[in-house]
Coordinates of C-alpha atoms in Angstrom, one line a residue:
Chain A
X28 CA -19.3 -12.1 -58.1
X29 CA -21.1 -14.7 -56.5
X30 CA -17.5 -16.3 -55.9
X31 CA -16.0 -13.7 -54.7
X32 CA -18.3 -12.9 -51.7
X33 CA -18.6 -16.8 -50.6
X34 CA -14.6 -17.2 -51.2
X35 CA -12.5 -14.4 -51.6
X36 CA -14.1 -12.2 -48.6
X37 CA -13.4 -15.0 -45.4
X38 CA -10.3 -15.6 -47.6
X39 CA -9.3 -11.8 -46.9
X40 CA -10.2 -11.8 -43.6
X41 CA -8.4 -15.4 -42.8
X42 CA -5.6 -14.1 -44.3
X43 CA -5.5 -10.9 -42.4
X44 CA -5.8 -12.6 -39.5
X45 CA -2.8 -15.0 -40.2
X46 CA -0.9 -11.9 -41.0
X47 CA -1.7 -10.4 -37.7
X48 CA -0.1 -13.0 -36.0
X49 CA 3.0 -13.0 -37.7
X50 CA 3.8 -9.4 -37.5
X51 CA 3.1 -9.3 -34.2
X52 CA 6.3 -8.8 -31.2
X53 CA 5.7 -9.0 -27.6
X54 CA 8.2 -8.6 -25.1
X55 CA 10.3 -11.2 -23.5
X56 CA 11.6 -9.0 -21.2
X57 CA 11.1 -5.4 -20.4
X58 CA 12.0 -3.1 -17.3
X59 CA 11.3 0.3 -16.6
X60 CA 13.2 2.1 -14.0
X61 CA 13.1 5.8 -12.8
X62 CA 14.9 8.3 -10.6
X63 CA 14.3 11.3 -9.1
X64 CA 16.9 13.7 -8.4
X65 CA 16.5 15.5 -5.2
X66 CA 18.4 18.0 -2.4
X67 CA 17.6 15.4 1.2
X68 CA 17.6 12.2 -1.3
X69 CA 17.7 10.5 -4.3
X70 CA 14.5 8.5 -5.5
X71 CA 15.4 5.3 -7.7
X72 CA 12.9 2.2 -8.5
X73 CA 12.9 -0.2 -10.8
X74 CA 10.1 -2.4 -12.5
X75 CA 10.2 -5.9 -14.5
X76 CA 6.6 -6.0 -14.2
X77 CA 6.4 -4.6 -18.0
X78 CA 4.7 -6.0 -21.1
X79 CA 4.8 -4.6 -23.8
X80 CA 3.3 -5.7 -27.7
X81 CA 4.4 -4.2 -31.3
X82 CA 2.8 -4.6 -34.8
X83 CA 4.9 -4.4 -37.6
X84 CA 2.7 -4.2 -40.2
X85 CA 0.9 -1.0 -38.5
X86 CA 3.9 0.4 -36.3
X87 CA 1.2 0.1 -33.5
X88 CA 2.9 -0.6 -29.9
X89 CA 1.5 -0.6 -26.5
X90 CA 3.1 -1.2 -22.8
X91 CA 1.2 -2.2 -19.9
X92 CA 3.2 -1.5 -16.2
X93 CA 2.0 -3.0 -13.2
X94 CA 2.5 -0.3 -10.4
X95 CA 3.0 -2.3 -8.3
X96 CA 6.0 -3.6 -9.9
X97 CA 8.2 -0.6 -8.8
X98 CA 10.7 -1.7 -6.5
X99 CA 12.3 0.7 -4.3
X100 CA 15.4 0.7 -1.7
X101 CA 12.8 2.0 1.3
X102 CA 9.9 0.5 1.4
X103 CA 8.5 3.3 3.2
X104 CA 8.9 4.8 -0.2
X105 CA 7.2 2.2 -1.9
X106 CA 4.1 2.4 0.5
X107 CA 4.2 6.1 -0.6
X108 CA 4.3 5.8 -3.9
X109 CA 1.5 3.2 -4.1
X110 CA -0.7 4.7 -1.3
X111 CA 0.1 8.5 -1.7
X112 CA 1.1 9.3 -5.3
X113 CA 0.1 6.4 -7.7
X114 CA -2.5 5.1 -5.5
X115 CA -2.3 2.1 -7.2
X116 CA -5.3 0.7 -5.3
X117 CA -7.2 2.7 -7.8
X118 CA -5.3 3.1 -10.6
X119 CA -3.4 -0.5 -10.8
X120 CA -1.6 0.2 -14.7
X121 CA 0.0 2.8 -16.3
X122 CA -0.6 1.9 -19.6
X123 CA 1.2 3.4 -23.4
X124 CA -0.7 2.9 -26.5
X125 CA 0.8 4.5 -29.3
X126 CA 2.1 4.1 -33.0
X127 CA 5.8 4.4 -34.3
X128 CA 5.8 7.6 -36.4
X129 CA 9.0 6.5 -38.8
X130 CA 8.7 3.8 -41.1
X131 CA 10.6 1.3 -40.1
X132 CA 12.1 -1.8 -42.5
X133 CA 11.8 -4.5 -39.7
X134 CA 13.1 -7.3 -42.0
X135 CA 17.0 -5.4 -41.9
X136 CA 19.1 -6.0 -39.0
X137 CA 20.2 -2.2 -37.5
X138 CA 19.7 0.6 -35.3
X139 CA 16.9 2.7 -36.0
X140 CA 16.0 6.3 -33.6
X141 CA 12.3 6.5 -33.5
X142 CA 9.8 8.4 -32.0
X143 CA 6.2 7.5 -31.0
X144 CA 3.2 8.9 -30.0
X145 CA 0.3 7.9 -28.3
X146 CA -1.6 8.0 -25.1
X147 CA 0.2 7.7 -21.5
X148 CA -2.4 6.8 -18.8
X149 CA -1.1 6.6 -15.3
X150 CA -3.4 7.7 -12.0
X151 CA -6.5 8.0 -13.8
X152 CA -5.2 10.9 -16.7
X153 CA -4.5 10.4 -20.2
X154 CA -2.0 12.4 -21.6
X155 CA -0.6 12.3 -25.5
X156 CA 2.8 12.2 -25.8
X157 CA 5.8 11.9 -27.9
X158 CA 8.6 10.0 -27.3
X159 CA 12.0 9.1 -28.9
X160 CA 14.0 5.9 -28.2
X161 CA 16.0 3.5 -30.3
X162 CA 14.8 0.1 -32.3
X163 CA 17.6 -2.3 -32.8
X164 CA 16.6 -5.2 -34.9
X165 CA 18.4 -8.7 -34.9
X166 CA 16.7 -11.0 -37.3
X167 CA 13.4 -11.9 -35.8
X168 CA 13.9 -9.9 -32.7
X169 CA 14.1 -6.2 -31.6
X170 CA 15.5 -4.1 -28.8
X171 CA 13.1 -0.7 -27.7
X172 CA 14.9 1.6 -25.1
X173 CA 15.1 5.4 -24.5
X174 CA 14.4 7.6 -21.6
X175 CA 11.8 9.9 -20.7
X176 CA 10.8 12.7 -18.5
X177 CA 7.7 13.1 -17.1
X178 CA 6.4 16.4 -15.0
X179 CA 4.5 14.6 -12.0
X180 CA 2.2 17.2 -12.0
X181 CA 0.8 16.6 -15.3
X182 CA -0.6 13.4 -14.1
X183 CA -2.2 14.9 -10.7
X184 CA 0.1 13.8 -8.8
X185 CA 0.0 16.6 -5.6
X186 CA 3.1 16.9 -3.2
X187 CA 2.8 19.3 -0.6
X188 CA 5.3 21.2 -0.8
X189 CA 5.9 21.6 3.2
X190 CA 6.1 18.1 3.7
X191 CA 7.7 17.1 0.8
X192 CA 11.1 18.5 -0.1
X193 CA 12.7 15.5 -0.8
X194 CA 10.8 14.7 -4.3
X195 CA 11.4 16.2 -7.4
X196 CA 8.8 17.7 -9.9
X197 CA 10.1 15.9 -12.6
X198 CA 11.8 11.9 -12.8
X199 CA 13.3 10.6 -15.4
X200 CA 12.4 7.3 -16.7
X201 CA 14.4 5.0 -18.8
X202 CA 13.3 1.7 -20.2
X203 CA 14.4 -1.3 -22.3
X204 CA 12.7 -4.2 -24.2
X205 CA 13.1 -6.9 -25.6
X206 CA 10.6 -7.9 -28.1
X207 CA 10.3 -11.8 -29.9
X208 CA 7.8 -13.0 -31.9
X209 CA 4.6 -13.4 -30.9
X210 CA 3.1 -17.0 -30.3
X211 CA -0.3 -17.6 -29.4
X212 CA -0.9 -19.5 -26.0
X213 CA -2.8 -22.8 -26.6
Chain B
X1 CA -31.7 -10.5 -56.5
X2 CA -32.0 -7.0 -55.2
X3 CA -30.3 -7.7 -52.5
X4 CA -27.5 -9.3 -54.3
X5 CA -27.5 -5.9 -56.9
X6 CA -27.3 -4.3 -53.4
X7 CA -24.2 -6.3 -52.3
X8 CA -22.7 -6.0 -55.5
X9 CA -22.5 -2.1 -55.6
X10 CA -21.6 -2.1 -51.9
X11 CA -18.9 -4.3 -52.2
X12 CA -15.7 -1.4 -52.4
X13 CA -17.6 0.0 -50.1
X14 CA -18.1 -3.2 -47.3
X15 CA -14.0 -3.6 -48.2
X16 CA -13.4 -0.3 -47.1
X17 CA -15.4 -0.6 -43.6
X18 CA -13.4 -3.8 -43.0
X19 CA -10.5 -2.5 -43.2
X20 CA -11.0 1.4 -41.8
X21 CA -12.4 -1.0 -38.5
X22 CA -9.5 -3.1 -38.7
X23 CA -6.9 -0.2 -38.6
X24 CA -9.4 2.2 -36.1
X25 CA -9.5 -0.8 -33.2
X26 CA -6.0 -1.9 -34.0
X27 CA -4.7 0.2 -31.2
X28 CA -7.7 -1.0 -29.2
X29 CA -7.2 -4.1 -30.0
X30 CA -3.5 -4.4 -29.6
X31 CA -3.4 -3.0 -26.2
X32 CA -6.6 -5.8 -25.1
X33 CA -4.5 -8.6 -26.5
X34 CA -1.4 -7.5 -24.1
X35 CA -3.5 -7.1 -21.5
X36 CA -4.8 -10.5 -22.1
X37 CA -1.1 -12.4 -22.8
X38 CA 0.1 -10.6 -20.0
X39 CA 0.6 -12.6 -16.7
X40 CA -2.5 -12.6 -14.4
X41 CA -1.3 -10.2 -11.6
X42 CA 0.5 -11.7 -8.9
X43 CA -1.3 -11.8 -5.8
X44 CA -0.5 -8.8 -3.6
X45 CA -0.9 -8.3 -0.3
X46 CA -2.8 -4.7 -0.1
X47 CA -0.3 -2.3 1.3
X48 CA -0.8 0.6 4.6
X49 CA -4.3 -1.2 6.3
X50 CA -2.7 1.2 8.7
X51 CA 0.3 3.3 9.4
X52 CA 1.6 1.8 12.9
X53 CA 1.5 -1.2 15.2
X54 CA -1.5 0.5 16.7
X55 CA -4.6 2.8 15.8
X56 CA -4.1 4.2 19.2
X57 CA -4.5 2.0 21.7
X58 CA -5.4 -1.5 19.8
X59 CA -2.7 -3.3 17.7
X60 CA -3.0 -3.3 13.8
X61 CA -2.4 -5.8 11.5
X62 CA 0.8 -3.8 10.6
X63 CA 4.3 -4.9 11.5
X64 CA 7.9 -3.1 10.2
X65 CA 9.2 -4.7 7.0
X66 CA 12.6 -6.8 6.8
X67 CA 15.5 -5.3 7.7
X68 CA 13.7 -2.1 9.2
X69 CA 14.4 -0.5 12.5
X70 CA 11.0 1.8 13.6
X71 CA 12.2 3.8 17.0
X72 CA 8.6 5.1 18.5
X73 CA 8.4 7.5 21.2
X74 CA 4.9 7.4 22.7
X75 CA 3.8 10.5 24.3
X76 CA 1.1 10.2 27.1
X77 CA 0.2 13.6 28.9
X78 CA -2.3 14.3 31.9
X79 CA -5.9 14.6 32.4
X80 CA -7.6 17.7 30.9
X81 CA -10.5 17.6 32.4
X82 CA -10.8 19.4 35.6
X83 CA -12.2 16.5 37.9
X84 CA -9.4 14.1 36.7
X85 CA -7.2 16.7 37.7
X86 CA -6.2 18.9 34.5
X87 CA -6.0 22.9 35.8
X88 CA -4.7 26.0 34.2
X89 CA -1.5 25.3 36.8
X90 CA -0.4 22.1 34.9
X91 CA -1.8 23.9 31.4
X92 CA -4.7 20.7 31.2
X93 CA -2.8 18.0 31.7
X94 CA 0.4 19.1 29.5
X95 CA 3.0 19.4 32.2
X96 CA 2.0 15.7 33.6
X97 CA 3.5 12.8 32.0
X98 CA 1.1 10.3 32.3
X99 CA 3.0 7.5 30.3
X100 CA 6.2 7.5 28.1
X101 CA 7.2 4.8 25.7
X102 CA 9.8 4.4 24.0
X103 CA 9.9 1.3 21.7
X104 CA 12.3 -0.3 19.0
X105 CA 10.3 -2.4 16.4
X106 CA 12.7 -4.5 13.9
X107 CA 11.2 -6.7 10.6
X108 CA 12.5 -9.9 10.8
X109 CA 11.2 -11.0 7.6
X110 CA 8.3 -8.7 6.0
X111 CA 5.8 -10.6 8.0
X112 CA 7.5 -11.2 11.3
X113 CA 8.3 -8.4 13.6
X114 CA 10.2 -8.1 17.0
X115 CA 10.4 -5.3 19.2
X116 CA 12.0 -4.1 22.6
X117 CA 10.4 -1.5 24.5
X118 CA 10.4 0.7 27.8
X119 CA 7.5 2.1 29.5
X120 CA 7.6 5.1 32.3
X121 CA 4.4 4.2 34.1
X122 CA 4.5 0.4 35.4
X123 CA 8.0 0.7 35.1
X124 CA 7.7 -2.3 32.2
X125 CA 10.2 -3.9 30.2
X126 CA 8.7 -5.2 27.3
X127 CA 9.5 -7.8 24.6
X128 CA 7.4 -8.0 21.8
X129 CA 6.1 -10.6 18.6
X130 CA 3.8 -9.7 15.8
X131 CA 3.2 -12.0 13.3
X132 CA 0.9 -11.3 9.9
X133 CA -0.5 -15.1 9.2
X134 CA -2.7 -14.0 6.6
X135 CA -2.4 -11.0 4.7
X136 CA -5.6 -9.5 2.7
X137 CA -4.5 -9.9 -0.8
X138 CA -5.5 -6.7 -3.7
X139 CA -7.3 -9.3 -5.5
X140 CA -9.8 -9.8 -3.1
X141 CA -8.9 -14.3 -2.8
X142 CA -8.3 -13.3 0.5
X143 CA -10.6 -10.8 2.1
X144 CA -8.9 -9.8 5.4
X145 CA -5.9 -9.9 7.5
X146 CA -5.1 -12.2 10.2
X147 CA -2.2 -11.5 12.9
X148 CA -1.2 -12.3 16.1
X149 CA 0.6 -10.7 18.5
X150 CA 2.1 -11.1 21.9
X151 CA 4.0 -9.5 24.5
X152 CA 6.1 -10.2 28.2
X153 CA 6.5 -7.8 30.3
X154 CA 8.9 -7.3 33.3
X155 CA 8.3 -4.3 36.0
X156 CA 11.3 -2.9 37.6
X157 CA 9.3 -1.3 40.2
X158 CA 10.2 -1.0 43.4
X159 CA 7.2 -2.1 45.1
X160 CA 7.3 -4.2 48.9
X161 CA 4.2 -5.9 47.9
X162 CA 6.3 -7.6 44.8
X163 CA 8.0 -10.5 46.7
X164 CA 9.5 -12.4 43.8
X165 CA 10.6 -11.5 40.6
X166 CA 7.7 -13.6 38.5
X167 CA 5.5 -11.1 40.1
X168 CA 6.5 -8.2 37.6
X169 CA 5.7 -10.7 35.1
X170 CA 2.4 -10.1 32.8
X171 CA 2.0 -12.0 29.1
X172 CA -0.5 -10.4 26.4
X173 CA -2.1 -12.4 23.7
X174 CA -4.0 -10.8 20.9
X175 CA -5.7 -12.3 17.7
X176 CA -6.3 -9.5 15.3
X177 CA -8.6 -9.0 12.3
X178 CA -8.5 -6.4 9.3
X179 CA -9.5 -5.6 6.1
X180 CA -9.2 -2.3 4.3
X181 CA -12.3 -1.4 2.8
X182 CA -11.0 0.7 0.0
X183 CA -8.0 3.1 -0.1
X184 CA -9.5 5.5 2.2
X185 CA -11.2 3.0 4.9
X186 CA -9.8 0.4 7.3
X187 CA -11.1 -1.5 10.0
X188 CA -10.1 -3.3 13.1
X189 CA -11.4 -6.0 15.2
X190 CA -9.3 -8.0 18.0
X191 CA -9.7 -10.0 20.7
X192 CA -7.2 -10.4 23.2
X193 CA -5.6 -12.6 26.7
X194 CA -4.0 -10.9 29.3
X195 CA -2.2 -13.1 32.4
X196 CA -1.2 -11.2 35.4
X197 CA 1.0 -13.1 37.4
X198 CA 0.6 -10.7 40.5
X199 CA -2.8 -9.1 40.9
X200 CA -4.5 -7.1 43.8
X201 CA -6.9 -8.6 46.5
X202 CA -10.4 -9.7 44.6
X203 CA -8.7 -8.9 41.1
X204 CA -8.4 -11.5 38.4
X205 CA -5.3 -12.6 37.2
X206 CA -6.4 -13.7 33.8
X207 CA -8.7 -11.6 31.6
X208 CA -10.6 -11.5 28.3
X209 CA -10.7 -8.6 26.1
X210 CA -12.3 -7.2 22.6
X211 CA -11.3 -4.2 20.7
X212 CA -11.9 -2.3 17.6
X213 CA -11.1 0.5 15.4
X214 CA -10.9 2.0 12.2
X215 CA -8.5 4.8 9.8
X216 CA -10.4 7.1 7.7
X217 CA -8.2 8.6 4.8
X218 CA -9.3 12.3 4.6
X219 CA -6.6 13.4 2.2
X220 CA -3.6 11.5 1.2
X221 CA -1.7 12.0 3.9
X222 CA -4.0 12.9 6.9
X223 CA -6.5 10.4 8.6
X224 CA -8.7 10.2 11.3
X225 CA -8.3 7.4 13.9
X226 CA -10.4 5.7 16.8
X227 CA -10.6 2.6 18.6
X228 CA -12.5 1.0 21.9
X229 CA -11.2 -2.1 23.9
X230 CA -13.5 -3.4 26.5
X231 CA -11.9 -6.2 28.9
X232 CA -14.7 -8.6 30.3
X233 CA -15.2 -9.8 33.9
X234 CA -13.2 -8.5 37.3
X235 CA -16.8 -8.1 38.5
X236 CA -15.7 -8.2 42.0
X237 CA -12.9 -6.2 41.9
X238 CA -14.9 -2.9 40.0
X239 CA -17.1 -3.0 43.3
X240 CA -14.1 -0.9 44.9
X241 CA -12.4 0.2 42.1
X242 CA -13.5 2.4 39.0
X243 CA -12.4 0.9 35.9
X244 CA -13.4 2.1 32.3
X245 CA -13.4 1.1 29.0
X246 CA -10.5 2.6 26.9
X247 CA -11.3 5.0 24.0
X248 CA -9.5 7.1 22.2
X249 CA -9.6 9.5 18.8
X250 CA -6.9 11.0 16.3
X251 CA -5.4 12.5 13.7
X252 CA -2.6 10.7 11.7
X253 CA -0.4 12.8 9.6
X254 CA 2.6 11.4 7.3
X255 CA 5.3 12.7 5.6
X256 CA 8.4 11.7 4.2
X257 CA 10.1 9.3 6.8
X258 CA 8.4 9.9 10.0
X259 CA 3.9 9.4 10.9
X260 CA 3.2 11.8 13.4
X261 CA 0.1 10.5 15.5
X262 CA -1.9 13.0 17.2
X263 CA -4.2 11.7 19.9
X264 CA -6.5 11.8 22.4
X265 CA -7.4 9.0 25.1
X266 CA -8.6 7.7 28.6
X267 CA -6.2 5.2 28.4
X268 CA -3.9 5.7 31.8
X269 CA -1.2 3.7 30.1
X270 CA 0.2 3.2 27.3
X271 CA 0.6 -0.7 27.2
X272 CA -2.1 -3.1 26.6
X273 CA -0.5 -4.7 29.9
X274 CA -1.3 -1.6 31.9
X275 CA -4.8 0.0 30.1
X276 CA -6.6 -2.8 29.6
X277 CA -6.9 -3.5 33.2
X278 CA -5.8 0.0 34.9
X279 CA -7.8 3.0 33.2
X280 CA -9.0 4.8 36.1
X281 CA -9.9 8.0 34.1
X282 CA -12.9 8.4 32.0
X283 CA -14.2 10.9 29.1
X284 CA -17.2 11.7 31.0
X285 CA -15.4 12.4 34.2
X286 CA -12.6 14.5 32.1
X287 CA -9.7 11.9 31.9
X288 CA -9.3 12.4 28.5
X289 CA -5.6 13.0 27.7
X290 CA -3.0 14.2 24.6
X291 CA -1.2 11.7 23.8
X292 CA 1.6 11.7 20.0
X293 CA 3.3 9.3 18.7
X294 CA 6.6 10.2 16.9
X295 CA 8.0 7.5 14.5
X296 CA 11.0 6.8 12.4
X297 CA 12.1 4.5 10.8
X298 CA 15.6 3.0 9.6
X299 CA 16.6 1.0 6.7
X300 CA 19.2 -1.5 7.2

């Protein structure tokens, strides 16, 4: 017994931590972009500012997006959005933490539709969602993207109506990623 | 030995603790470790110190980004008050026109800024250059804002006293500081050169002045505004002539494209040329004026 407390235990928990490592994907690349459909104009931006980080082992995955990183046409509409809506000053990230609800065999090349839920924070509210998107793996790699649409109002968000005819209640946001193994920094 | 006993029975249940931990901060934990792997944030510079060139009278740090056209049209009405000559008659000042502008400001790069402007009052041509040399950052490595700005003007007044054309010349210097506070406060200090090149009997032709202001966020899209510029010396020259201080308080409101500035001001010009060294009216004596500010701007 003796053994097995001075050995086997920091073995376990060595071991567990080697594991971590290896089942562990963060993205290369990721982009988020979003556009909001409305009657005086169109609202598009786009954001490379994305990481993102996936366990395999526990179908855990989280995003992290820089609000700043959204790039718009105007940047009149980019002052907005950070000074007005976002108000990135305060609330810098939007961030996803979640789990993968299907169970997924990430050693098999294919396409796999999944859904996930978790917890969306952006401008200071959390919010549990679910969302579907596809997984395509390619050996030691994978590919997240889908689209999602989020009510603006469910993340206090306030437009005044008078002044603001020209953005829609609702954007739709797609996204992409590209996840390779994880290598710790030295 | 007890405690090993202890150990002993406890061990399922010291393997179960590790591992319910392990999977309850896994989220936690996964989410930290991004945040740690992911690239420190680039440094920013923090966006809308302000929302134009000026508070109201005093330049900002703010200039129009690349590639965008801002048209301004600068509204300056009459006196209110009765003893600067606002009556029922001209509804308080509302029918006079004290000053007009109308200006075209165009981004050069994000930080440099040109602009073209007219003005009704000293009958000014004016050619403009803002430059942001240090921009407060959102990390805080750099604290505040640094710009400079200049101007030339050229009057196309008809005036016998003007004998050559360098006359209707006048150059403006200004050296201006910000920072924004947090997202709801913003402050203003400047200090500014003004050269004359034709100036009145006992005037000076060059002159030293210092001017601040703030923006107060109220809501999201409304603000308060003042500023004050004081311009030092001409001591021999206010012996005959009343000169003030400029001062002036308003509301900002934003919407989609345009910033509607609503004002009010002693100023008797509009250009730093022109108040700085020419405000005749004062608040105490009623010379308070409206003055808006209608903005758009164009993407190119």
């Amino acid at each position: 017994m003796r053994m097995l407390l001075r050995f086997f235990l920091p073995g376990l928990f060595c071991l567990s931590l080697a594991t971590n490592a290896q089942n562990v994907l963060i993205s290369k690349s990721a982009e988020i972009t979003f556009f909001s459909e409305a009657p005086v104009e169109n609202i598009s931006a786009k954001n490379n500012s994305v990481n993102s980080i996936l366990n395999t082992v526990t179908n855990d995955i989280a995003f992290i997006v820089s609000i700043r990183g959204f790039k718009f046409e105007k940047e009149l509409m980019e002052e907005h959005f950070n000074e007005k809506y976002l108000e990135s000053d305060k609330y810098p990230q939007a961030t996803f933490k979640g789990k993968i609800q299907d169970s997924i065999d990430w050693k098999k090349d294919g396409v796999y539709p999944v859904s996930a839920t978790g917890t969306l924070s952006m401008h200071g509210v959390d919010k549990t969602v679910t969302e579907k998107g596809n997984i395509e793996i390619k050996g030691k790699e994978a590919h997240l993207s889908g689209s999602m649409t989020i009510a603006i109002s469910d993340f206090k968000i306030s437009i005044p109506k008078l002044l603001f005819q020209n953005i829609a209640d609702t954007i739709k946001v797609e996204y992409k990623t590209d996840y390779i193994p994880y290598q710790k920094k030295d | 030995m007890l405690s090993f006993q202890l150990m002993k029975k406890n061990i399922p249940a010291i393997l179960f603790f590790l591992l319910l931990s392990s999977s309850l901060f896994a989220q936690d934990d996964l989410l930290k470790q991004l945040q740690a792997e992911a690239p420190a944030p680039k440094k920013e510079a923090v966006l809308a110190t302000f929302k134009g060139n000026k508070i109201i009278n005093v330049q900002t740090n703010e200039t129009v980004k690349k590639n965008n056209l801002d048209i301004r049209i600068n509204h300056l009405f009459g006196s209110i008050g009765k003893e600067s000559g606002g009556t029922f008659h001209n509804l308080y000042g509302f029918d006079q026109s004290q000053d007009i502008r109308i200006g075209a400001h165009y981004g050069i790069t994000d930080r440099l800024m040109t602009g073209f402007s007219r003005s009704k009052r000293q009958e000014n041509l004016e050619l403009l250059l803002k430059f942001k040399l240090l921009e407060q950052t959102t990390n805080q490595k750099v604290p505040i804002g640094i710009t400079l700005y200049g101007n030339t003007t050229y009057s196309t007044k008809d005036d016998i006293l003007i004998e050559k054309d360098v006359h209707r010349l006048t150059y403006f210097g200004q050296i201006i500081f910000t920072r924004k506070f947090s997202p709801k406060f913003s402050l203003d200090v400047a200090g500014g050169f003004l050269h004359r090149n034709y100036v009145l009997y006992n005037d000076e032709s060059d002159v030293m002045n210092v001017s601040g202001g703030f923006r107060w966020k109220f809501t999201p899209s409304a603000s308060f505004i003042a500023d004050y510029s004081h311009t030092f010396g001409r001591d021999a020259f206010k012996k005959n002539v009343d000169v003030y201080d400029v001062a002036g308080a308003g509301i900002e409101i934003e919407t989609g494209g345009h910033v509607f500035s609503i004002m009010f001001t002693n100023a008797s010009g509009i250009l730093e040329n022109d108040f700085m060294v020419n405000t005749e009216d004062s608040w105490s004596k009623g010379g308070m004026k409206f003055s808006f500010i209608i903005s758009r701007m164009f993407k190119f």
